Short mmCIF file of C-alpha atoms in Angstrom, two decimals:
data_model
loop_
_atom_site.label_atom_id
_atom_site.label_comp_id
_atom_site.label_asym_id
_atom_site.label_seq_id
_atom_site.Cartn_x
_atom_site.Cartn_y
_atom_site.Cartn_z
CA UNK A 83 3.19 267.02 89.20
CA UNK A 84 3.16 265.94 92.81
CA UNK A 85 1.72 268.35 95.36
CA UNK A 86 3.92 271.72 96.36
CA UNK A 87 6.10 271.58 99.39
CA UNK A 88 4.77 274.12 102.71
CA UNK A 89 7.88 275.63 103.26
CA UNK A 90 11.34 275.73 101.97
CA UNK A 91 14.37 275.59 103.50
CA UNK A 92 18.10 276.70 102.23
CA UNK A 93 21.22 275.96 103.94
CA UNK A 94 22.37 272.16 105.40
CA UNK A 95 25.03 272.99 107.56
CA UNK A 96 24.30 271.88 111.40
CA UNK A 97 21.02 273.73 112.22
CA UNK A 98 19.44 273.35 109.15
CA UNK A 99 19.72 270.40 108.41
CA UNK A 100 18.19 269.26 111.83
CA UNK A 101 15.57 272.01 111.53
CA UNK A 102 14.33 270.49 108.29
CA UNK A 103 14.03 267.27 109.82
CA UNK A 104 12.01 268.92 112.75
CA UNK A 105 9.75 270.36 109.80
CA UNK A 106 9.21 267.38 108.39
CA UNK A 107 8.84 265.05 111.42
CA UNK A 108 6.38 267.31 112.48
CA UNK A 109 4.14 266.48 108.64
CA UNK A 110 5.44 270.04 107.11
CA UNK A 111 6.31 268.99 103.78
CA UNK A 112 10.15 270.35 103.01
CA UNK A 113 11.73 271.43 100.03
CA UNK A 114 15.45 271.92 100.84
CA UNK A 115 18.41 273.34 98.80
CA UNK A 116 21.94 274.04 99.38
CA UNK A 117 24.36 275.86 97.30
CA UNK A 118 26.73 272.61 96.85
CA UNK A 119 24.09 270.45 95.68
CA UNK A 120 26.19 267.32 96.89
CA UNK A 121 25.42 268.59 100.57
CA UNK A 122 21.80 268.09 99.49
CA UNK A 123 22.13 264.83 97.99
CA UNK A 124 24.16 263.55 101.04
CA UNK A 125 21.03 265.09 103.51
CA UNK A 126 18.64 263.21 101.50
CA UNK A 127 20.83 259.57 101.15
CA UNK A 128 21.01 260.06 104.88
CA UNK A 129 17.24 261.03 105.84
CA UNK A 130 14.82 260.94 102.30
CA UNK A 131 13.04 258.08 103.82
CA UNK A 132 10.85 260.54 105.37
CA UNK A 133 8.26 261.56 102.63
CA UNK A 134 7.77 264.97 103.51
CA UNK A 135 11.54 265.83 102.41
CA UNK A 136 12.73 266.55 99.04
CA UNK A 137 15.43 268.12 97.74
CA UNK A 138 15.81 271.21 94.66
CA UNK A 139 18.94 271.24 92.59
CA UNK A 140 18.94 275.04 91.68
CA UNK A 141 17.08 277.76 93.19
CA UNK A 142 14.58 278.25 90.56
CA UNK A 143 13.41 274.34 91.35
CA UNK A 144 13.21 275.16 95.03
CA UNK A 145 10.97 278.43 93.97
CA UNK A 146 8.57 277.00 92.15
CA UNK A 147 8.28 273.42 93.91
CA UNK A 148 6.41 275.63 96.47
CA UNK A 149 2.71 276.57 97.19
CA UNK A 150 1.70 280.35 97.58
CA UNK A 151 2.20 282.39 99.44
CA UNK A 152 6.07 280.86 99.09
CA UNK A 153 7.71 280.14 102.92
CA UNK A 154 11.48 280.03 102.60
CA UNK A 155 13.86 279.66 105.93
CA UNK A 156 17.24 281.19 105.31
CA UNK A 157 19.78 278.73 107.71
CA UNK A 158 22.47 280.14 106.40
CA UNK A 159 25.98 282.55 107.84
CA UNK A 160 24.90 285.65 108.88
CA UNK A 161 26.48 288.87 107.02
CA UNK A 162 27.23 288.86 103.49
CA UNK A 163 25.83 285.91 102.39
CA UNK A 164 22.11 286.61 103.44
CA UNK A 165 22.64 289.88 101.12
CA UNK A 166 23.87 287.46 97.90
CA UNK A 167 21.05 284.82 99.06
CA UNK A 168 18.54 287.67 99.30
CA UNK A 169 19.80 289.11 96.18
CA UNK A 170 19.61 285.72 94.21
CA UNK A 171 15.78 284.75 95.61
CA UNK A 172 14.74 288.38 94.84
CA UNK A 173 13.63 287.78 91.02
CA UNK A 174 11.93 284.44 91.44
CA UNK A 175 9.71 285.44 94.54
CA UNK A 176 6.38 287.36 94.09
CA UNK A 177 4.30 289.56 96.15
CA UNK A 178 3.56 288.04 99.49
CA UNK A 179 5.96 285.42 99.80
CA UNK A 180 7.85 285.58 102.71
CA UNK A 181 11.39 284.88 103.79
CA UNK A 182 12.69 284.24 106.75
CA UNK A 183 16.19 284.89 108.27
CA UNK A 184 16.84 282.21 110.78
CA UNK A 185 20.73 282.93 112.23
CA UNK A 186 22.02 284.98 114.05
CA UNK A 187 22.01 288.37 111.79
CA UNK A 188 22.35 291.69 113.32
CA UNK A 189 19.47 293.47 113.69
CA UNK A 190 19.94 296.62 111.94
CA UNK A 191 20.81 294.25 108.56
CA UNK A 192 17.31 292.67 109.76
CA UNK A 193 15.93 296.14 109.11
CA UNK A 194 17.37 296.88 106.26
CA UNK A 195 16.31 294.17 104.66
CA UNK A 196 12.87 294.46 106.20
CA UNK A 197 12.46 297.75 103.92
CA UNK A 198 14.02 296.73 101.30
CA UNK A 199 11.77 293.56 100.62
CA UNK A 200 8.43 295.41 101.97
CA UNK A 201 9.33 297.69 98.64
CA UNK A 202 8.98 294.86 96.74
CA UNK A 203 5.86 293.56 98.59
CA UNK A 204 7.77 290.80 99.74
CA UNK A 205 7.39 289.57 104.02
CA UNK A 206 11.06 289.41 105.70
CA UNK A 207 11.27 287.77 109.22
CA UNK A 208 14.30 287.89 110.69
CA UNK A 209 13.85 285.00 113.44
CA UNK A 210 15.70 284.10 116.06
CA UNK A 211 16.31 280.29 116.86
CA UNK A 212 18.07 278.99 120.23
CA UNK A 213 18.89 275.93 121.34
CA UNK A 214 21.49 274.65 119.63
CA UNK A 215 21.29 271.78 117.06
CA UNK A 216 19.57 269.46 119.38
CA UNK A 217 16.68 272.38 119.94
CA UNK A 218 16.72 272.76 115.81
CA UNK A 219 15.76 268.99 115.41
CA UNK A 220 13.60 268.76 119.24
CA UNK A 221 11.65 271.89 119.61
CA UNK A 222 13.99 275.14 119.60
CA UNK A 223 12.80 278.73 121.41
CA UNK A 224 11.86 281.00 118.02
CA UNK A 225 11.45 284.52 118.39
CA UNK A 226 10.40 285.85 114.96
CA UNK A 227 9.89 289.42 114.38
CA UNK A 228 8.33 290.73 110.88
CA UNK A 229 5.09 292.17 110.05
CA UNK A 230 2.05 290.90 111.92
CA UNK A 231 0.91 289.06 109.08
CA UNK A 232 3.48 287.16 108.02
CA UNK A 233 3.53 285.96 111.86
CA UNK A 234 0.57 284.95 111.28
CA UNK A 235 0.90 282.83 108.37
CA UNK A 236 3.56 281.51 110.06
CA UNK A 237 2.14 280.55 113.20
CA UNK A 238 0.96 277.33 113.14
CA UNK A 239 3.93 276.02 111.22
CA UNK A 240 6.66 277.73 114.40
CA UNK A 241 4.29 276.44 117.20
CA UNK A 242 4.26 272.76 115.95
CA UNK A 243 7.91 272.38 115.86
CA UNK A 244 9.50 274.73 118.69
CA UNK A 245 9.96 273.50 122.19
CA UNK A 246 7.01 273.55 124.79
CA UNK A 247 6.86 274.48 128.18
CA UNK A 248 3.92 273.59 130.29
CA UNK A 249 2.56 272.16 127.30
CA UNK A 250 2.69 276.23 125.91
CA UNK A 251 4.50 276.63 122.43
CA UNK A 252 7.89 278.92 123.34
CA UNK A 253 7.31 281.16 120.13
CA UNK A 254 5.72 284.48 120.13
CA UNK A 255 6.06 287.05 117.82
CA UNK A 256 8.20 289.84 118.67
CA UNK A 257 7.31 292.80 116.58
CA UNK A 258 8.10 294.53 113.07
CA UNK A 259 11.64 294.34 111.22
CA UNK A 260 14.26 293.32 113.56
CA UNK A 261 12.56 292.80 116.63
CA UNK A 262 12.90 288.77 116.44
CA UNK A 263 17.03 289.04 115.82
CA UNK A 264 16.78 291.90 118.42
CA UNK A 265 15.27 289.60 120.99
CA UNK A 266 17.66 286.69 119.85
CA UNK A 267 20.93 289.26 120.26
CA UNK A 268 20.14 289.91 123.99
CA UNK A 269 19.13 286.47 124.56
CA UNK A 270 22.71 286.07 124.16
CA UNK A 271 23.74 288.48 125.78
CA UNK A 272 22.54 287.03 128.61
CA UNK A 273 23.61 283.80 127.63
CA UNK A 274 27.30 285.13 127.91
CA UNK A 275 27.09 286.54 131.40
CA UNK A 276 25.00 283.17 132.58
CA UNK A 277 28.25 280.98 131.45
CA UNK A 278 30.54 283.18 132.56
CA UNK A 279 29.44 283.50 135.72
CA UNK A 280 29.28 279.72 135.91
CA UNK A 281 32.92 280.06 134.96
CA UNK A 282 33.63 282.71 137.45
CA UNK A 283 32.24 279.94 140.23
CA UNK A 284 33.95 277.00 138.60
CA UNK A 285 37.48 278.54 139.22
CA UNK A 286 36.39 279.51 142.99
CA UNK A 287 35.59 275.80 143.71
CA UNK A 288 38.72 274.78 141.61
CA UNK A 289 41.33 277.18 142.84
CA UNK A 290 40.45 278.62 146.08
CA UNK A 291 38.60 275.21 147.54
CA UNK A 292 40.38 272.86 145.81
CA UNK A 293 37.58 270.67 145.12
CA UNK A 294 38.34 267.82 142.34
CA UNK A 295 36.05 267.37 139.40
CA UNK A 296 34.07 264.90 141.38
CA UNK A 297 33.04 267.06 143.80
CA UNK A 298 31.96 269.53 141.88
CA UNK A 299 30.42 267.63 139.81
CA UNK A 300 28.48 266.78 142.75
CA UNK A 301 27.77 270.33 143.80
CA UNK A 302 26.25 270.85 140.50
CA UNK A 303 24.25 268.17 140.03
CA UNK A 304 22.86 269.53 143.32
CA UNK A 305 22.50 273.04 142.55
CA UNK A 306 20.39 272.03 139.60
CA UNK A 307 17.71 270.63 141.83
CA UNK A 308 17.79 273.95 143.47
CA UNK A 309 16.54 277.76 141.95
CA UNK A 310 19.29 277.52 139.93
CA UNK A 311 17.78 274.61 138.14
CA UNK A 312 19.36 275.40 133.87
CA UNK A 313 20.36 273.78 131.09
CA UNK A 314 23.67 275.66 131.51
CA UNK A 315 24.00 273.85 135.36
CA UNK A 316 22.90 270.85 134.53
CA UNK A 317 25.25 270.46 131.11
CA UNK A 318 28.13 271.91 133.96
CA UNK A 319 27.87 268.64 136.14
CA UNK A 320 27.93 266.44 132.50
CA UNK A 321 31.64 268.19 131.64
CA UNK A 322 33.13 267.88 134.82
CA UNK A 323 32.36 263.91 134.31
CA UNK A 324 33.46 263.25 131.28
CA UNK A 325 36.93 261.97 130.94
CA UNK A 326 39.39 262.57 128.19
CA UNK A 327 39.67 259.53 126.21
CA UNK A 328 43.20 259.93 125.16
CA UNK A 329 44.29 260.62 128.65
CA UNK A 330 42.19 259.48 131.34
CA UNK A 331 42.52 262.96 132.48
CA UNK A 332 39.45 265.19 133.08
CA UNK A 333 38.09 266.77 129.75
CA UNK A 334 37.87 270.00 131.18
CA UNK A 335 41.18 270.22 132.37
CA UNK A 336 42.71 269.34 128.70
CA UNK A 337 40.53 271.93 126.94
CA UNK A 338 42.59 275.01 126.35
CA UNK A 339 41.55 278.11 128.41
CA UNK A 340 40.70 280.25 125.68
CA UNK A 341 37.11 280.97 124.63
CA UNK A 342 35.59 281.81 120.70
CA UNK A 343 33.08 284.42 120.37
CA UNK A 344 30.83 284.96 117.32
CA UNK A 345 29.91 288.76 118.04
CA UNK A 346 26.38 288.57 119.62
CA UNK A 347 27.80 289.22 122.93
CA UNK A 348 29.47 292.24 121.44
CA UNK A 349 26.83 293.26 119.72
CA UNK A 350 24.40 293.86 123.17
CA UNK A 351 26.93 295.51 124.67
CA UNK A 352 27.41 297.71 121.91
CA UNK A 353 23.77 298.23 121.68
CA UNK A 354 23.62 298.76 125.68
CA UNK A 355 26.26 301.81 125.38
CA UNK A 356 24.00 303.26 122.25
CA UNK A 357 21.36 303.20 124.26
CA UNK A 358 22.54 304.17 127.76
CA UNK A 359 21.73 301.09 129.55
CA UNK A 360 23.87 299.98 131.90
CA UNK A 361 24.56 295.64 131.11
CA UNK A 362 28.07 295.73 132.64
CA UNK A 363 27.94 291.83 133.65
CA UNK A 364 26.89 291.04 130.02
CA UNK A 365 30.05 292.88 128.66
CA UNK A 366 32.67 291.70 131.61
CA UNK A 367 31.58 288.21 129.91
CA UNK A 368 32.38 290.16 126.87
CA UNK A 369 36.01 291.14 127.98
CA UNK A 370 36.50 287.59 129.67
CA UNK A 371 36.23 286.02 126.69
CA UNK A 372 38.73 288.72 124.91
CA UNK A 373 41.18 288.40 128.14
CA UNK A 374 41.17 284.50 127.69
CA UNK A 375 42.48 284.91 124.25
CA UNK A 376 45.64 286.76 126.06
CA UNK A 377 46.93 283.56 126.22
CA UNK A 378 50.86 284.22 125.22
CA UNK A 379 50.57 286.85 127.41
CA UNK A 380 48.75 285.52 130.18
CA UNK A 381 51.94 282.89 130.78
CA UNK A 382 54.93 285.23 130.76
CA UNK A 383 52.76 287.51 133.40
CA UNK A 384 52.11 284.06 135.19
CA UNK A 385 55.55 283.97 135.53
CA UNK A 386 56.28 287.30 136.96
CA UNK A 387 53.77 287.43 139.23
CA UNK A 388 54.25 283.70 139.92
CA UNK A 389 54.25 284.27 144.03
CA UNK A 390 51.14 285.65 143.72
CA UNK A 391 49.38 282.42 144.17
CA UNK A 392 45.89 281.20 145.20
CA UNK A 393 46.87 279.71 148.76
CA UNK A 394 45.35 281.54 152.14
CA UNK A 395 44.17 280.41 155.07
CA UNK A 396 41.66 276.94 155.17
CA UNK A 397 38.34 277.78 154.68
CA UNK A 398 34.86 276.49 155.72
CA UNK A 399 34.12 274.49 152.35
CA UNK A 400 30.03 273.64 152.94
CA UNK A 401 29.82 277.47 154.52
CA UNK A 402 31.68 278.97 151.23
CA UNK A 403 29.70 276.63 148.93
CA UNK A 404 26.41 278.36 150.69
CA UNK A 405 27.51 281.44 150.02
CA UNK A 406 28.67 280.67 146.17
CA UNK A 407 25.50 279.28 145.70
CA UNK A 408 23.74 282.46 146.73
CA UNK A 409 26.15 284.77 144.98
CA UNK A 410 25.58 282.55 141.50
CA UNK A 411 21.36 282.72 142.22
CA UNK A 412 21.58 286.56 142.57
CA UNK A 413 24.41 287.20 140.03
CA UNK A 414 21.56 285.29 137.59
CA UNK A 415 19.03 287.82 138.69
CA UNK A 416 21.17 291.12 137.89
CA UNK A 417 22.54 289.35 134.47
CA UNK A 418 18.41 289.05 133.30
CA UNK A 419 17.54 291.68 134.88
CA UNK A 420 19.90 293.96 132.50
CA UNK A 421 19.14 291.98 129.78
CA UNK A 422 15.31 292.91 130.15
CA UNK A 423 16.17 296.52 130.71
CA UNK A 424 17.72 296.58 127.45
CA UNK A 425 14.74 295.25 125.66
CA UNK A 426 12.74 297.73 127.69
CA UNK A 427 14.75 300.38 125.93
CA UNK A 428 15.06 299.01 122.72
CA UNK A 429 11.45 298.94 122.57
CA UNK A 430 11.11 302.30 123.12
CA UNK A 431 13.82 303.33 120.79
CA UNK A 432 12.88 300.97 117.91
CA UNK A 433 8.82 301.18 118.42
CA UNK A 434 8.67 297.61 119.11
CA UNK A 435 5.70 296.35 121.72
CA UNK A 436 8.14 293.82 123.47
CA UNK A 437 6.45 292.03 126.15
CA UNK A 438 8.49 290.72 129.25
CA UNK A 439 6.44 288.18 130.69
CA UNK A 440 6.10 286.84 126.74
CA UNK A 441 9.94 286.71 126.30
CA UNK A 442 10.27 285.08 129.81
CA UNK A 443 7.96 282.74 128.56
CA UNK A 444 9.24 281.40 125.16
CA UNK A 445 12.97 281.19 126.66
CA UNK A 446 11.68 278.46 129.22
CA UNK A 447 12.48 275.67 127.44
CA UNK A 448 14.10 275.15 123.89
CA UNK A 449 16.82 277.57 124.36
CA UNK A 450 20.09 277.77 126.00
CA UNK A 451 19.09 279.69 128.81
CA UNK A 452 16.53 278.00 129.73
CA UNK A 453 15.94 277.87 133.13
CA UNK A 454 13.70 277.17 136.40
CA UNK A 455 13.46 280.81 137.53
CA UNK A 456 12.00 282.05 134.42
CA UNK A 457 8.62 280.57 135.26
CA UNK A 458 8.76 283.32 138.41
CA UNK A 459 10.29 286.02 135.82
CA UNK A 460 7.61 285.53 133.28
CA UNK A 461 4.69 285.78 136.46
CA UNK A 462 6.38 288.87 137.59
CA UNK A 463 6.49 290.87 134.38
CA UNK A 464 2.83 289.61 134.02
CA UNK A 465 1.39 290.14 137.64
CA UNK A 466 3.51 293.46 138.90
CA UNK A 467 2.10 296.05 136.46
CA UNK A 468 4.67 298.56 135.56
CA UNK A 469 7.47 296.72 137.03
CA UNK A 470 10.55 297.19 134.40
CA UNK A 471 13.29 296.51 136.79
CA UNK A 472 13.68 292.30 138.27
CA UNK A 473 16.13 294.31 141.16
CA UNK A 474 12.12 296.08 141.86
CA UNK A 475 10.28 292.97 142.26
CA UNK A 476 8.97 291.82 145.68
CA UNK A 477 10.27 288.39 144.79
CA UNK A 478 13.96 288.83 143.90
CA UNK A 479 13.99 291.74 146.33
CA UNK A 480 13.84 289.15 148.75
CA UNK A 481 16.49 287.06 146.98
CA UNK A 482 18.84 289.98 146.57
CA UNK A 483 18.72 290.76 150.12
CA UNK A 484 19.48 287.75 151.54
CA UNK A 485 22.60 287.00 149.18
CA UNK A 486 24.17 289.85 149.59
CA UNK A 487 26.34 289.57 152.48
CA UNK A 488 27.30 285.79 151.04
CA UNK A 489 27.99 287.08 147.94
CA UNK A 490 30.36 289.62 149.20
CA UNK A 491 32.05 287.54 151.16
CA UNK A 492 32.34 285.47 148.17
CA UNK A 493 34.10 288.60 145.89
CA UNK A 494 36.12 289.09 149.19
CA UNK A 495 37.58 285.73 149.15
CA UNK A 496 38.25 285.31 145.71
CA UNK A 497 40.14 289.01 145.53
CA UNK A 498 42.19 288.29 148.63
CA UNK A 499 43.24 284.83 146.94
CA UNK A 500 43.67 286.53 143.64
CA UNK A 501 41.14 284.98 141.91
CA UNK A 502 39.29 286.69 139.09
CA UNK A 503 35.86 287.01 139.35
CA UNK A 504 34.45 289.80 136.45
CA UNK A 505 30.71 288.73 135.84
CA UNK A 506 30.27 287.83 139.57
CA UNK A 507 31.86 290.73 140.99
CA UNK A 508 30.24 293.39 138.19
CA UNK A 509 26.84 291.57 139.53
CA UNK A 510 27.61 292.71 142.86
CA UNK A 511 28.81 296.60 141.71
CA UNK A 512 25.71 296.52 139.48
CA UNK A 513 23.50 295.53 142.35
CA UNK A 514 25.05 298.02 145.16
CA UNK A 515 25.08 300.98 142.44
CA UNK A 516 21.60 300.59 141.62
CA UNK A 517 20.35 300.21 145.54
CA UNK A 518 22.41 303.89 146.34
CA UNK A 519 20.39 306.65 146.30
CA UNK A 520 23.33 309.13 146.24
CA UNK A 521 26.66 307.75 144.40
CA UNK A 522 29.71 309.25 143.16
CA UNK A 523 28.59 311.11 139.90
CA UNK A 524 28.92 314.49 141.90
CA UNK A 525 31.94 314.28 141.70
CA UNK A 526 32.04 313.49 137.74
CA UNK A 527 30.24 316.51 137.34
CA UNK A 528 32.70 318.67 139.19
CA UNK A 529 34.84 318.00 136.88
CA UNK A 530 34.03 317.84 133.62
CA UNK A 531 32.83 321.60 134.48
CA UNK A 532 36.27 322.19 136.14
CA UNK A 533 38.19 321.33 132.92
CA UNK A 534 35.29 321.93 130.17
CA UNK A 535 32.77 324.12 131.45
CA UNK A 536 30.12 321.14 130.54
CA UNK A 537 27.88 322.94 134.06
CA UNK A 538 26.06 320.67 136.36
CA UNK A 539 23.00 320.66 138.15
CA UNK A 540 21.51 321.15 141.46
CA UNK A 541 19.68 319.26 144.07
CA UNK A 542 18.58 322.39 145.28
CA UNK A 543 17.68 324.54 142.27
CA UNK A 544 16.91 323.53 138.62
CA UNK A 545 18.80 325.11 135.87
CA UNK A 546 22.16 324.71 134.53
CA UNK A 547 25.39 325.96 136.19
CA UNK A 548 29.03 326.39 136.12
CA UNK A 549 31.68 327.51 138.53
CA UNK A 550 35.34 329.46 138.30
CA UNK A 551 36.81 326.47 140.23
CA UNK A 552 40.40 327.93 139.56
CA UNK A 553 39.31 331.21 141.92
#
C-alpha cells in the first residue's frame, strides 16, 4: 500500500475543487471525495497529473487512505448537509482526528458541533475561507477557530497555501468553537457595506454626473492608486470596461438591478442587534440588497413618481468627484470600524481572545476585502493600546475630519437629486451620532415612561425615576 494522504478533502463544487489543487500544488498530498463519485472522476481526468491527488470512491476509502491524526476539509453547503456529512464521518473517525468546516456555516451550528465532536474526542474547526475561487486555488485569507491544538496541527499545512502579505501568511487562529466562522460572518458583513457603498457612489457618478462608463472607469482606476487602493475598486474599473458581447452595450448596464444574498450579511446584523452594537451601514447594505429585489414594484412606483427625476442644476464634476472620493474613504472607515466593534463584543460575549491588529492582518490580502488601509488598521489596533473604536484613532480622526463637510455635501446632493444613498448616508448618521455628546435619547426616555412607566435616569442624580406626565 502506497503511503497515506496528509489531509482529505470532501466536496468538488467551485472552492473545493480549487482548494485541493492549492493543497496539492503546494506538496500536501490530497485524498478527495465527493458524494457523486463521477464529480470525482471528472476532477481527477481533468487535474490527476499532479501526484499528490487521488481520489476515494466511498467514504470509508477516503477514511482510511489517511495518516493519523486524520485531517478532513468539509467544502461543502452550509446547513443541513454538514449535519448528514458530520453524521456519516462520525463512525469511521477516531479520537483526535480533526474536521474542519470550511464554508460559510453559522456560527452557533459551529458550536454546536464543536461540543458535540469534543464528546467524542474528536477536533472540529469551523474555518473561514475568503477570496473567492481564485483565493481557494492562489492563497485565500483562512480564519480557523477550534481548539488550540488542532490549530496547531494545522498550522503549517493553512500557512503554506493561504495568501501572503508582506511575505506574512494571512491565517491566524481565531479562538475555540466558532470563533473562525464568527470572524468569517463579519468579514462579510463588512464585505456588504464595502460594495454597497461602492454602489451607492457608482449611481452618484452615473445619475447625478452623468459620467459614461469610460469615465468612470477612469476615476476608478485612479482611486485605486489612492487610500482607497481594494480588490473591490480595482475589480470596479474591470466591470465598467467590459462590454457585453451580445450587444456591444456596457455589461453593467445589461445586468439586471437586482442583487442575491446568501445570509451572512443577515446574519451580522442579526448578531449586531443581539448584541447591542450598533452596524447600521452593514445592515442598510442588508436592506439594499432586499429593496433591489422590489423590482415589480420598483417600476410601477417609477412610474408614479416619474417627474421626480435626477436633473438639477450643473455641477462642478472634478470638485464633486473630490468630495465622493472623501465620502467613499471615510464611509470605509465607519463600515470597519463597526465591523471591529462587533468582534470586540462578540469576544466578550463568546470568551473568544480576538485580536484586532491579527484580523486586520490576515484580511490584507487573499480575501475580498482586501485592501491598502488595512496595513494602517492592523498598526493601529497594535500600536494604540486600548483603542477599540477606528472613529478613536489619531489616524482616521484625522481622516474623518477632513471628509466630513465633502461627504455631506455629497448626501446633500444626492437627496436633493433624489438619489439613494443608504450605506453612504448611514456612514455619515453613524459618524455624527457617535461624535455627539448629548443626542436625542432624552427624549426616548420621556416617553416610554410617559406611556409605560419604564423610569429614566438622571444627569444629575443616580437612581431610577418616573413622572405623572398626565398631571
Amino acid at each position: 500500500m502506497g503511503a497515506k494522504g496528509k489531509i482529505g478533502l470532501i466536496g468538488l463544487a467551485v472552492m473545493g475543487a480549487n482548494l485541493a489543487r492549492n493543497l496539492a500544488g503546494h506538496g500536501i498530498s490530497t485524498v478527495v471525495y465527493n458524494r457523486s463519485h463521477d464529480k470525482t472522476e471528472n476532477f481527477l481526468k481533468e487535474f490527476g497529473s499532479d501526484t499528490n491527488l487521488s481520489g476515494a470512491a466511498a467514504l470509508e476509502e477516503l477514511v482510511n487512505s489517511l495518516e493519523k491524526p486524520r485531517k478532513i476539509i468539509l467544502m461543502i453547503k452550509a446547513g443541513e448537509a454538514v449535519d448528514a456529512m458530520i453524521a456519516k464521518l462520525i463512525p469511521l473517525l477516531e479520537k483526535d482526528d480533526i474536521l474542519i468546516d470550511g464554508g460559510n456555516s453559522f456560527f452557533e451550528d459551529t458550536r454546536r458541533r464543536s461540543r458535540e465532536m469534543e464528546a467524542l474526542g474528536v477536533h472540529f474547526v469551523g474555518m473561514g475561507v475568503s477570496g473567492g475561487e481564485e483565493g481557494a486555488l492562489h492563497g485565500p485569507s483562512l480564519m480557523p477557530g477550534g481548539t488550540r491544538e488542532a490549530y496547531d496541527a494545522l498550522a503549517p499545512i493553512l500557512k503554506a497555501v493561504s495568501a501572503k502579505a508582506e511575505g506574512e501568511a494571512c491565517v491566524d487562529y481565531m479562538g475555540p468553537d466558532g470563533a473562525g466562522h464568527y470572524v468569517k460572518m463579519v468579514h462579510n458583513g463588512i464585505e456588504y457595506a464595502d460594495m454597497q457603498m461602492i454602489a451607492d457612489t457608482y449611481f452618484v457618478m452615473k445619475n447625478v454626473l452623468g459620467m459614461t462608463v469610460e469615465e468612470m472607469a477612469d476615476t476608478w482606476e485612479t482611486w485605486n492608486k489612492s487610500e482607497l487602493s481594494s480588490y473591490l475598486v480595482e475589480i470596479t474599473a474591470r466591470i465598467l470596461r467590459k462590454a457585453d458581447e451580445m450587444t456591444g452595450k456596457p455589461l453593467v448596464d445589461v445586468i439586471l438591478d437586482v442583487a442575491k444574498q446568501k445570509g451572512t450579511g443577515r446574519w451580522t446584523s442579526m448578531s449586531a442587534l443581539a448584541l447591542g452594537v450598533p452596524a447600521p451601514t452593514i445592515t442598510e447594505a442588508v436592506f439594499a440588497r432586499t429593496m433591489s429585489s422590489q423590482k415589480e414594484e420598483r417600476l410601477v412606483l417609477s412610474e408614479r413618481y416619474r417627474d421626480l427625476a435626477f436633473e438639477g442644476t450643473e455641477v462642478d464634476r472634478p470638485a464633486v468627484l473630490e468630495d465622493l472620493r472623501q465620502a467613499l474613504y471615510a464611509s470605509k472607515i465607519c463600515a470597519y470600524a463597526q465591523g471591529f466593534n462587533l468582534l470586540e463584543e462578540a469576544g466578550k460575549v463568546y470568551g473568544w481572545d480576538l485580536q484586532m491588529g491579527r484580523i486586520a492582518k490576515i484580511w490584507r490580502s487573499g480575501c475580498i476585502i482586501r485592501a491598502r488601509f488595512l496595513d494602517t488598521v492592523s498598526e493601529i489596533f497594535e500600536k494604540e493600546n486600548g483603542m477599540t473604536n477606528l472613529l478613536a484613532s489619531g489616524y482616521f480622526s484625522q481622516v474623518l475630519y477632513g471628509a466630513r463637510a465633502g461627504w455631506g455635501r455629497i448626501i446633500s446632493l444626492a437627496v436633493e437629486r433624489g438619489a439613494a444613498v443608504p450605506a453612504l448616508s448611514s456612514a455619515l448618521a453613524y459618524f455624527d451620532s457617535y461624535r455627539t455628546a448629548r443626542g436625542s435619547a432624552n427624549l426616548l426616555q420621556a416617553q416610554r415612561d410617559c406611556f409605560g412607566a419604564h423610569t429614566y435616569e438622571r444627569i444629575d442624580k443616580e437612581g431610577a425615576f418616573h413622572t405623572d406626565w398626565m398631571n
